[in-house]
Short mmCIF file of C-alpha atoms in Angstrom, two decimals:
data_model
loop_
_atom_site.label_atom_id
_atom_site.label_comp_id
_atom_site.label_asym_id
_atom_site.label_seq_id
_atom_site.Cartn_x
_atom_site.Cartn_y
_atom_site.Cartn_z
CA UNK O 15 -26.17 11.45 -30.96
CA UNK O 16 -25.84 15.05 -30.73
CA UNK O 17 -22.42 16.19 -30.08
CA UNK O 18 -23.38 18.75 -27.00
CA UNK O 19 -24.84 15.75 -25.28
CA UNK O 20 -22.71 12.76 -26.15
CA UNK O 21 -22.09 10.84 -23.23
CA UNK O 22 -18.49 10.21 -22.62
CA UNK O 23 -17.45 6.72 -21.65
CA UNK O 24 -15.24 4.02 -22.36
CA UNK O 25 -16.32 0.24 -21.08
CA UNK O 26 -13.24 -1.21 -19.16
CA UNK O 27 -11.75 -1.64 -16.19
CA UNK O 28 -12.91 1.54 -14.00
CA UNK O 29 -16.38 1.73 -16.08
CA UNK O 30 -18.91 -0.83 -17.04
CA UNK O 31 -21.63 0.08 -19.35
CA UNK O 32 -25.20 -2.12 -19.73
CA UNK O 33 -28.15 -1.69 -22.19
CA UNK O 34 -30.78 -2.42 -19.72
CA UNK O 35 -30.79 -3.88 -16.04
CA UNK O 36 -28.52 -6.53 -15.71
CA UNK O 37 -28.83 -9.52 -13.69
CA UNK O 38 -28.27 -8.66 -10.26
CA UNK O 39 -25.61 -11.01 -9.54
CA UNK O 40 -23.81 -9.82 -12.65
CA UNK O 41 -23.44 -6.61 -11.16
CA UNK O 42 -22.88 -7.57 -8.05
CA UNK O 43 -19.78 -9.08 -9.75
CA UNK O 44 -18.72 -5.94 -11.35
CA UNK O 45 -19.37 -3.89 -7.83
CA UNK O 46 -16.82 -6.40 -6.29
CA UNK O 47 -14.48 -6.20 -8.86
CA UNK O 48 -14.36 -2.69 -8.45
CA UNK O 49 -14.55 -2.77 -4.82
CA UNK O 50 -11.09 -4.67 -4.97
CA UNK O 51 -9.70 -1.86 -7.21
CA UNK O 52 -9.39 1.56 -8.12
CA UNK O 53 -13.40 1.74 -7.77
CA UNK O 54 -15.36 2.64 -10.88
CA UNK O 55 -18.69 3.65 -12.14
CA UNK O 56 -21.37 1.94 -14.00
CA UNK O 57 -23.88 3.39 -16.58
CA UNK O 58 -26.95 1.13 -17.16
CA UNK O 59 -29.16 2.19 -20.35
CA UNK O 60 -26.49 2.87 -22.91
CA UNK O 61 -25.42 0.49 -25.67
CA UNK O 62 -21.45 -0.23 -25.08
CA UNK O 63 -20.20 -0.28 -28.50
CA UNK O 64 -21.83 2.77 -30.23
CA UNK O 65 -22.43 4.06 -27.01
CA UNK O 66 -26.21 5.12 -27.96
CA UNK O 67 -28.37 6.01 -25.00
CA UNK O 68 -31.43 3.77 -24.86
CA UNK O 69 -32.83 4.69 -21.19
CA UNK O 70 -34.58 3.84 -18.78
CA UNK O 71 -38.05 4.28 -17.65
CA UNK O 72 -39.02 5.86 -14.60
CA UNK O 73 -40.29 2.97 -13.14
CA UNK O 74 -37.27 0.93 -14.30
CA UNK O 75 -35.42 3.68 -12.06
CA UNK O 76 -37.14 4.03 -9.40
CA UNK O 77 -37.37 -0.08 -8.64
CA UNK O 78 -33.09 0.15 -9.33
CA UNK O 79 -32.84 3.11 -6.64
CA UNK O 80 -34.48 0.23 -3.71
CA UNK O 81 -32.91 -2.64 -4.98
CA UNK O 82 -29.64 -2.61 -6.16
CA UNK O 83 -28.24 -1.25 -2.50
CA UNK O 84 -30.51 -4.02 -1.49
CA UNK O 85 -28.97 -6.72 -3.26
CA UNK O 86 -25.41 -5.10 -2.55
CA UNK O 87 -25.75 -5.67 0.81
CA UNK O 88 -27.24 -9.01 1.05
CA UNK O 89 -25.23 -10.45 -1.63
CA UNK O 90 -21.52 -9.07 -1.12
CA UNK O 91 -18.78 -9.07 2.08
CA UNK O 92 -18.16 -6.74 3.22
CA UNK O 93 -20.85 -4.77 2.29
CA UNK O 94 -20.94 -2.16 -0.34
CA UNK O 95 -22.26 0.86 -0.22
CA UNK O 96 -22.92 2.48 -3.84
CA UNK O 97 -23.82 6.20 -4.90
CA UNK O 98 -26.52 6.30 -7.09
CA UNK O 99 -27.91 9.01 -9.44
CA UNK O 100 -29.68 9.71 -12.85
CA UNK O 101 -28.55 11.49 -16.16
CA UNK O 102 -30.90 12.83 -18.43
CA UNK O 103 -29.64 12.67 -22.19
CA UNK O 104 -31.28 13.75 -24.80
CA UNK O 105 -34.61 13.33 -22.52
CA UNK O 106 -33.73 9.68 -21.81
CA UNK O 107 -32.55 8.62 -17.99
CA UNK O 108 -29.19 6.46 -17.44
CA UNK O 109 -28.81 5.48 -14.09
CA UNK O 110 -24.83 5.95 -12.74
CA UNK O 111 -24.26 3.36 -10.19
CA UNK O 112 -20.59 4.92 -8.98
CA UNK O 113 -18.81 2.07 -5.94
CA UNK O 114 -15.50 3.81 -4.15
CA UNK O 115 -12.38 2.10 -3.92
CA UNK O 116 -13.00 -0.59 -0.55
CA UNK O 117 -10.98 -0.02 2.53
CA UNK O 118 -11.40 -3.48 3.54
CA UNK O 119 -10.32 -6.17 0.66
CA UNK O 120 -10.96 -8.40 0.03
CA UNK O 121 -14.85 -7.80 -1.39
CA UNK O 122 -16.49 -11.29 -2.44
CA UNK O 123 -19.76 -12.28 -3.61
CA UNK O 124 -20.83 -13.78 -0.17
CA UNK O 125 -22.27 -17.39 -1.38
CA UNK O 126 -19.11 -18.02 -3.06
CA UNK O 127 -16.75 -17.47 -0.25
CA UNK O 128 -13.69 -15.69 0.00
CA UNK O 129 -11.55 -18.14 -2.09
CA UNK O 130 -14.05 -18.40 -5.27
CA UNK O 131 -16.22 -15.54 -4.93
CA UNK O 132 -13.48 -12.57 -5.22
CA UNK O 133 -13.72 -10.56 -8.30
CA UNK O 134 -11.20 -8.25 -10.43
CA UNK O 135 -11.87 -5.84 -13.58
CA UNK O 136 -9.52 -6.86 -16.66
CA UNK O 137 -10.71 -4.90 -19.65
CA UNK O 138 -13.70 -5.22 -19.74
CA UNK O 139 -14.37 -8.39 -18.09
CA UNK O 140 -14.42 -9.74 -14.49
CA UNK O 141 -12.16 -12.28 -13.65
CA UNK O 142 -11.54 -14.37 -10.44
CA UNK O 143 -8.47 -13.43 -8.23
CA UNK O 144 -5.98 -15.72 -7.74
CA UNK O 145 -4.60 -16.97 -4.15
CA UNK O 146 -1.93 -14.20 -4.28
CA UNK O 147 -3.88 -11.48 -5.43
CA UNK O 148 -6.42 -12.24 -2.74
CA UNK O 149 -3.38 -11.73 -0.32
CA UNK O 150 -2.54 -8.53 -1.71
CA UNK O 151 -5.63 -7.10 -1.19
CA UNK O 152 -5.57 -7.98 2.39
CA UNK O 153 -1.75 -6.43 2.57
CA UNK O 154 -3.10 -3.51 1.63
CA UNK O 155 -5.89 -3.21 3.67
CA UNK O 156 -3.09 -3.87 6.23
CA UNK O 157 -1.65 -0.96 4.71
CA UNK O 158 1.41 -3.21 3.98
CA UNK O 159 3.39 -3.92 0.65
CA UNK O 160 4.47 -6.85 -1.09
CA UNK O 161 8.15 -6.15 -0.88
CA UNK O 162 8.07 -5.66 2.89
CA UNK O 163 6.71 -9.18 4.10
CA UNK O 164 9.39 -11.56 5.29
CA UNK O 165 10.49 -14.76 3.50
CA UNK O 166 10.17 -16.86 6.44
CA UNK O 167 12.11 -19.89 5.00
CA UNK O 168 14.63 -18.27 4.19
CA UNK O 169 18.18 -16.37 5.68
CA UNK O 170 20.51 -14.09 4.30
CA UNK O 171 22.84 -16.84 3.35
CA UNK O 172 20.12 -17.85 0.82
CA UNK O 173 20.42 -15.53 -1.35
CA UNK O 174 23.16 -13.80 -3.51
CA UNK O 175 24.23 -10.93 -1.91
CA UNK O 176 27.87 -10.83 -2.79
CA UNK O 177 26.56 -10.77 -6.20
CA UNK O 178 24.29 -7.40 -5.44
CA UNK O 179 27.12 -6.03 -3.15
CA UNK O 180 29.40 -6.38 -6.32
CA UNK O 181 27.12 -5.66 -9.30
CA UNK O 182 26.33 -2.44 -7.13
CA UNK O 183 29.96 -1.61 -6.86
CA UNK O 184 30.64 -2.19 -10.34
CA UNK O 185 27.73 -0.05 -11.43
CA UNK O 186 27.80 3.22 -8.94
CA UNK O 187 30.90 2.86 -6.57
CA UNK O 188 28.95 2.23 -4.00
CA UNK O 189 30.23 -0.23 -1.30
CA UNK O 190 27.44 -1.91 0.59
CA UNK O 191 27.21 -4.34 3.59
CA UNK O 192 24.76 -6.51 5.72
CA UNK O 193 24.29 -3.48 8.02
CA UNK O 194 23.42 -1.09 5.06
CA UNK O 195 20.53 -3.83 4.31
CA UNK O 196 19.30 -3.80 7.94
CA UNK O 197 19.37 0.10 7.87
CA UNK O 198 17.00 0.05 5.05
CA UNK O 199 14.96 -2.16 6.54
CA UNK O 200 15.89 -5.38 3.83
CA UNK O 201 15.71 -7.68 6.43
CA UNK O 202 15.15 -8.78 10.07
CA UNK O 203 16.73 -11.15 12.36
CA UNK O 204 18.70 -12.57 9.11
CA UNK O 205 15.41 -13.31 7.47
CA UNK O 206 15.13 -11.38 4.48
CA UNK O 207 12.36 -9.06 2.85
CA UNK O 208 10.95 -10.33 -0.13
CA UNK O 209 12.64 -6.78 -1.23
CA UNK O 210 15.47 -8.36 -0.92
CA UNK O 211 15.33 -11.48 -1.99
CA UNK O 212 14.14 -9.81 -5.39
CA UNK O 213 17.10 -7.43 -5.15
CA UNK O 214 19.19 -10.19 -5.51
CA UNK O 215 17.90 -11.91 -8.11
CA UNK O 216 16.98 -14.86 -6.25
CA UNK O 217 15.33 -17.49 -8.95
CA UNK O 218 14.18 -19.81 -5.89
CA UNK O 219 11.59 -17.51 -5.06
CA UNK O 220 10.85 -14.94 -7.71
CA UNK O 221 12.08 -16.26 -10.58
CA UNK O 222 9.35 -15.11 -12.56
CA UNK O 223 9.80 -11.39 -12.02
CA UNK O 224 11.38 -11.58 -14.91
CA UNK O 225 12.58 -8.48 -17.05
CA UNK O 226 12.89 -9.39 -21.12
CA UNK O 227 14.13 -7.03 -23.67
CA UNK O 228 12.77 -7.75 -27.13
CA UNK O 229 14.62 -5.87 -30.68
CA UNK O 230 11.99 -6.11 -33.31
CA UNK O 231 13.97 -5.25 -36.72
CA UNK O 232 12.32 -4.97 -40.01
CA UNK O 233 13.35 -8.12 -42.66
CA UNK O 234 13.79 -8.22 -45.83
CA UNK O 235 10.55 -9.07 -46.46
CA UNK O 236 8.99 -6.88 -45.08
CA UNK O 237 8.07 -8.61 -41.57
CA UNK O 238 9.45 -8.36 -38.00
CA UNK O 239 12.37 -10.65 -37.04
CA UNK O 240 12.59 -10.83 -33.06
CA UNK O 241 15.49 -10.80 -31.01
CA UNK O 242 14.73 -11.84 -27.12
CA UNK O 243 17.11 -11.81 -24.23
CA UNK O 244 16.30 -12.18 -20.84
CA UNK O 245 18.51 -10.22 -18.29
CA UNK O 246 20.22 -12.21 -15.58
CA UNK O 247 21.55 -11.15 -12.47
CA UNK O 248 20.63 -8.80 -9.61
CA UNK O 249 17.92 -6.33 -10.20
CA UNK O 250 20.05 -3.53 -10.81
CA UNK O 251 21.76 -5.41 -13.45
CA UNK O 252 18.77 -6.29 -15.38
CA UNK O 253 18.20 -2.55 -15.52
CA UNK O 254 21.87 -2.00 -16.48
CA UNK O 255 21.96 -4.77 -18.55
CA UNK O 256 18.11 -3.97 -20.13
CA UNK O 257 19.56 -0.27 -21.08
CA UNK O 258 22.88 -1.96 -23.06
CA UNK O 259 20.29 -4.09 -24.66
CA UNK O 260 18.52 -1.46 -25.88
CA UNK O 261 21.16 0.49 -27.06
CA UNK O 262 23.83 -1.94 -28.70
CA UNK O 263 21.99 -1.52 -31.90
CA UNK O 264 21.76 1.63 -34.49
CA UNK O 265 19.01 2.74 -36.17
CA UNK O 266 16.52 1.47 -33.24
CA UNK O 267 14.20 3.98 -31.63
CA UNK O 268 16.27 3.58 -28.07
CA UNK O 269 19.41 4.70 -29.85
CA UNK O 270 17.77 8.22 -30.09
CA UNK O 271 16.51 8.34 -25.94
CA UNK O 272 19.87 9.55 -23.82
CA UNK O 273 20.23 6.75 -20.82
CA UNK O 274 19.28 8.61 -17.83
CA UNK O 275 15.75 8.69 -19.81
CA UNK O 276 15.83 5.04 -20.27
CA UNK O 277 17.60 4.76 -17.05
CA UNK O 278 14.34 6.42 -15.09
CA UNK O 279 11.66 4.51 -17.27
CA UNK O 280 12.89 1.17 -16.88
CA UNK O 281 13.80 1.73 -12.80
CA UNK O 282 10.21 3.08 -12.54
CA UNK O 283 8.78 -0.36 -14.12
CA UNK O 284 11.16 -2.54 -11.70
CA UNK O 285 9.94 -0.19 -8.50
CA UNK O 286 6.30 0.01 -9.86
CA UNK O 287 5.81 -3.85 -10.99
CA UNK O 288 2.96 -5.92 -9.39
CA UNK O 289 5.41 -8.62 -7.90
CA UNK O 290 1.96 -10.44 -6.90
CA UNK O 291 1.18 -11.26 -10.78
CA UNK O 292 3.42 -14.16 -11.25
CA UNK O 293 2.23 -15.03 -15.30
CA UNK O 294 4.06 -11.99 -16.58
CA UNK O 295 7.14 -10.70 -16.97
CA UNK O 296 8.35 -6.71 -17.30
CA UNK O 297 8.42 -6.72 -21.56
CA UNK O 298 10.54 -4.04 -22.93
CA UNK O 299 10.04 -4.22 -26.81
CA UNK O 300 12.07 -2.17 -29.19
CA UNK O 301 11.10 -1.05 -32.64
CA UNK O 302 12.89 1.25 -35.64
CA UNK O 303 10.15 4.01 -34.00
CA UNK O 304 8.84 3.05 -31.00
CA UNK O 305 10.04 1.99 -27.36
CA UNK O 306 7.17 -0.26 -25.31
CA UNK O 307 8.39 -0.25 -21.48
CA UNK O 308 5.21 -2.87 -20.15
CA UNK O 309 5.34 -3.73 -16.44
CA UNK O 310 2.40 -6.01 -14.76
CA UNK O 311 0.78 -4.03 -12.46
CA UNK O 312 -2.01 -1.27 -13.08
CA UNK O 313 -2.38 2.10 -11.23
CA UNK O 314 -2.14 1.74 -7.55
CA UNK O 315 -5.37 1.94 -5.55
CA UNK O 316 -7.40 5.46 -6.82
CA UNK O 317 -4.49 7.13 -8.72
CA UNK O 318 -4.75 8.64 -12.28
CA UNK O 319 -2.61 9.22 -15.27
CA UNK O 320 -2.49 13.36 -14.53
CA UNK O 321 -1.65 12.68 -10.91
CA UNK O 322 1.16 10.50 -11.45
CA UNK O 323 2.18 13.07 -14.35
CA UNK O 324 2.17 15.81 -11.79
CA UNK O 325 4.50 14.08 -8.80
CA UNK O 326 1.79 12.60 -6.66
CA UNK O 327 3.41 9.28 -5.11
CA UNK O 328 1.95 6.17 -4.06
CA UNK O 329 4.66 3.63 -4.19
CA UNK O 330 3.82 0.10 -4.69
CA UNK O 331 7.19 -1.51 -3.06
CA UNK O 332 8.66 1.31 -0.67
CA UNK O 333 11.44 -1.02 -0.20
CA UNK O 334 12.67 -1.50 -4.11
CA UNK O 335 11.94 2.07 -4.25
CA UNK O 336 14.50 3.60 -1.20
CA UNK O 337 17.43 1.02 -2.40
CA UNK O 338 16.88 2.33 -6.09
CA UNK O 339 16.96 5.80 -4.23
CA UNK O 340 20.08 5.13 -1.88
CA UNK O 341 22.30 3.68 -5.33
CA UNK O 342 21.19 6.61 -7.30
CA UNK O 343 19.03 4.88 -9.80
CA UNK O 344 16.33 6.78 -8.68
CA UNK O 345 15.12 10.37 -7.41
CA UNK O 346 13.06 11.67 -4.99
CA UNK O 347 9.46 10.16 -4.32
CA UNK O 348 7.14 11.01 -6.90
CA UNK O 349 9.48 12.12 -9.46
CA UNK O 350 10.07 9.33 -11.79
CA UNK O 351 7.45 10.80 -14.29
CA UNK O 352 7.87 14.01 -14.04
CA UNK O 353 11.34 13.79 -14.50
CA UNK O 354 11.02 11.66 -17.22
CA UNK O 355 8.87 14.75 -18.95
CA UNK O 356 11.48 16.73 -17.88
CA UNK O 357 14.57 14.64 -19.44
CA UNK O 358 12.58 15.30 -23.19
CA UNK O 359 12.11 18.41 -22.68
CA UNK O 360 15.28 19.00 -22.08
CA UNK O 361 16.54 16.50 -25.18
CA UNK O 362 14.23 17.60 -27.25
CA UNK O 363 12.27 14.62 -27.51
CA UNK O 364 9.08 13.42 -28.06
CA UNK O 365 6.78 12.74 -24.76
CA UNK O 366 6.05 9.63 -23.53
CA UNK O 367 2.32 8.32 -23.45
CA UNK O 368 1.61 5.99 -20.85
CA UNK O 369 -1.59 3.28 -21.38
CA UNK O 370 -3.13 0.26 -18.84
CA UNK O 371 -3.27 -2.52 -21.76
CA UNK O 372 -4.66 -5.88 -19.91
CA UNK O 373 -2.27 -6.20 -16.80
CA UNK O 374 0.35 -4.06 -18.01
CA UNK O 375 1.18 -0.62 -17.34
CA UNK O 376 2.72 0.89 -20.56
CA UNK O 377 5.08 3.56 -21.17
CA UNK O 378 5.34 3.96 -24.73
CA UNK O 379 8.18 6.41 -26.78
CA UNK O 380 6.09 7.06 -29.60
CA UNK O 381 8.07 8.57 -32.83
CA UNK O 382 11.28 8.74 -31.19
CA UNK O 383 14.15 11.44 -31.90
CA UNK O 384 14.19 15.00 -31.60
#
């Protein structure tokens, strides 16, 4: 392909690429799965590996332009609405199919119902939701968070909270009571937030918002021998406890990153973490020359990697977010990443790259120390 006219895509989760017109129901699949995301685009007459444009005729484009918002409409709920258009490469026509980011999640294929026929993008495959993700969907179209719904079987006296009052002392000097909770909106009528209840630690519930801390050292052979501890406790514990984890050992990459920088990466994976993916855990893995901070959760909704870079907010759990805030684990809104930037600039350190790697969103400390 020639260079001036290479066309510039990578098949995953916000871009689906097809050799020639795919089944319709196929893409209606992808369109959903979009749909229930961050949108995304697809590109029909390229190959997906090389990425060599085959094109389409202009028959073959003019019978897509009628029927594919056709068969979107008949076939998916609520409807979607796609722009279409044409690039001409090299003399050949793709056809760029591009479907916004839905206002009203869930989108399913329509004969399959709302339980079996909702659709996510992992990778580059479509995947069924699960029961929870399906209600997250509709919490956002609600324009509500996870953190914020009530745990309606349960009261204050449930959970820990002497333990968070405490570790919270212990950690910043900060005394806290019930009232403080109610003031930031933790709970309601003695019915906690799931905010809170996660806060606390509470295993009943959310025991699988788990946070693991993983030292990968170099043997004698050669190989990797793994250390693995998982923290315990109230959530800002497991942060405390995470960053002593990481730096209890010399000659590790995390020895070389001050602890406000670890500090502000690992806080922004607690605040940040899709609580609605209950099969993974928060990784933090550890090597002689990297740092891996993974949480489960991609990009919210229709943000990028330059926004977030540049301050824009969209907080996943406002909740986790203003109690990190009020104990001082965590700035203003918006200015986790920047500050993070900021922090190794100021140490001299290498930048962070952050990467979505299946479920996870990853910042890595690549070649760490100044």
């Amino acid at each position: 392909m020639n260079n001036d006219n290479q066309f510039s895509m990578q098949n995953g989760h916000r871009f689906a690429i097809y050799a020639e017109m795919p089944d319709m129901y196929e893409l209606c699949v992808t369109c959903v799965a979009f749909a229930n995301q961050a949108g995304g685009e697809i590109a029909i007459g390229a190959n997906a590996d090389s990425y060599e444009i085959y094109g389409l005729s202009d028959q073959e484009v003019s019978q897509a332009l009628l029927k594919i918002p056709h068969e979107l409409a008949s076939m998916c709920n609520p409807s979607i609405s796609p722009e279409m258009y044409v690039r001409n490469i090299d003399e050949r026509h793709i056809l760029m199919v591009r479907i916004a980011r839905g206002g009203m999640k869930p989108y399913y294929i329509l004969e399959k119902g709302e339980l079996k026929g909702v659709y996510l993008r992992q990778g580059k495959k479509n995947r069924l939701a699960g029961k929870d993700q399906i209600e997250e969907m509709k919490r956002e179209s609600l324009n509500q968070s996870f953190d914020e719904v009530l745990v309606e079987d349960f009261q204050l006296e449930d959970l820990d909270l002497a333990g968070l009052k405490e570790d919270v002392h212990r950690l910043v000097h900060m005394e806290l009571s019930d009232a403080d909770f109610l003031r930031m909106d933790l709970y309601d009528r003695l019915v906690p937030t799931r905010a809170l209840a996660i806060l606390a630690g509470d295993e009943q519930r959310f025991g699988y918002a788990k946070l693991i801390c993983t030292r990968h050292s170099i043997s004698a052979s050669g190989g990797f021998e793994d250390e693995a501890e998982e923290m315990k406790g109230s959530l800002p514990r497991r942060v405390a406890s995470a960053i002593d984890f990481l730096m209890e050992t010399p000659d590790f990459c995390s020895q070389q990153i001050p602890r406000k920088l670890l500090l502000e990466a690992i806080v922004n994976a607690v605040v940040h973490r899709d609580y609605a993916v209950r099969d993974h855990a928060i990784a933090i893995d550890v090597y002689p020359d990297r740092l891996i901070i993974a949480s489960p959760g991609l990009l919210p909704k229709s943000m990028t990697f330059s926004q977030i870079r540049e301050g824009t907010s969209e907080t996943r759990n406002p909740l986790l977010a203003n109690f990190m805030r009020t104990i001082g684990f965590a700035g203003s809104w918006g200015t986790g990443i920047p500050r993070i930037f900021s922090i190794c600039m100021e140490e001299g350190i290498f930048t962070p790259t952050f990467k979505e790697e299946g479920v996870y969103f990853q910042v890595i400390f690549d070649r760490c120390g100044k």
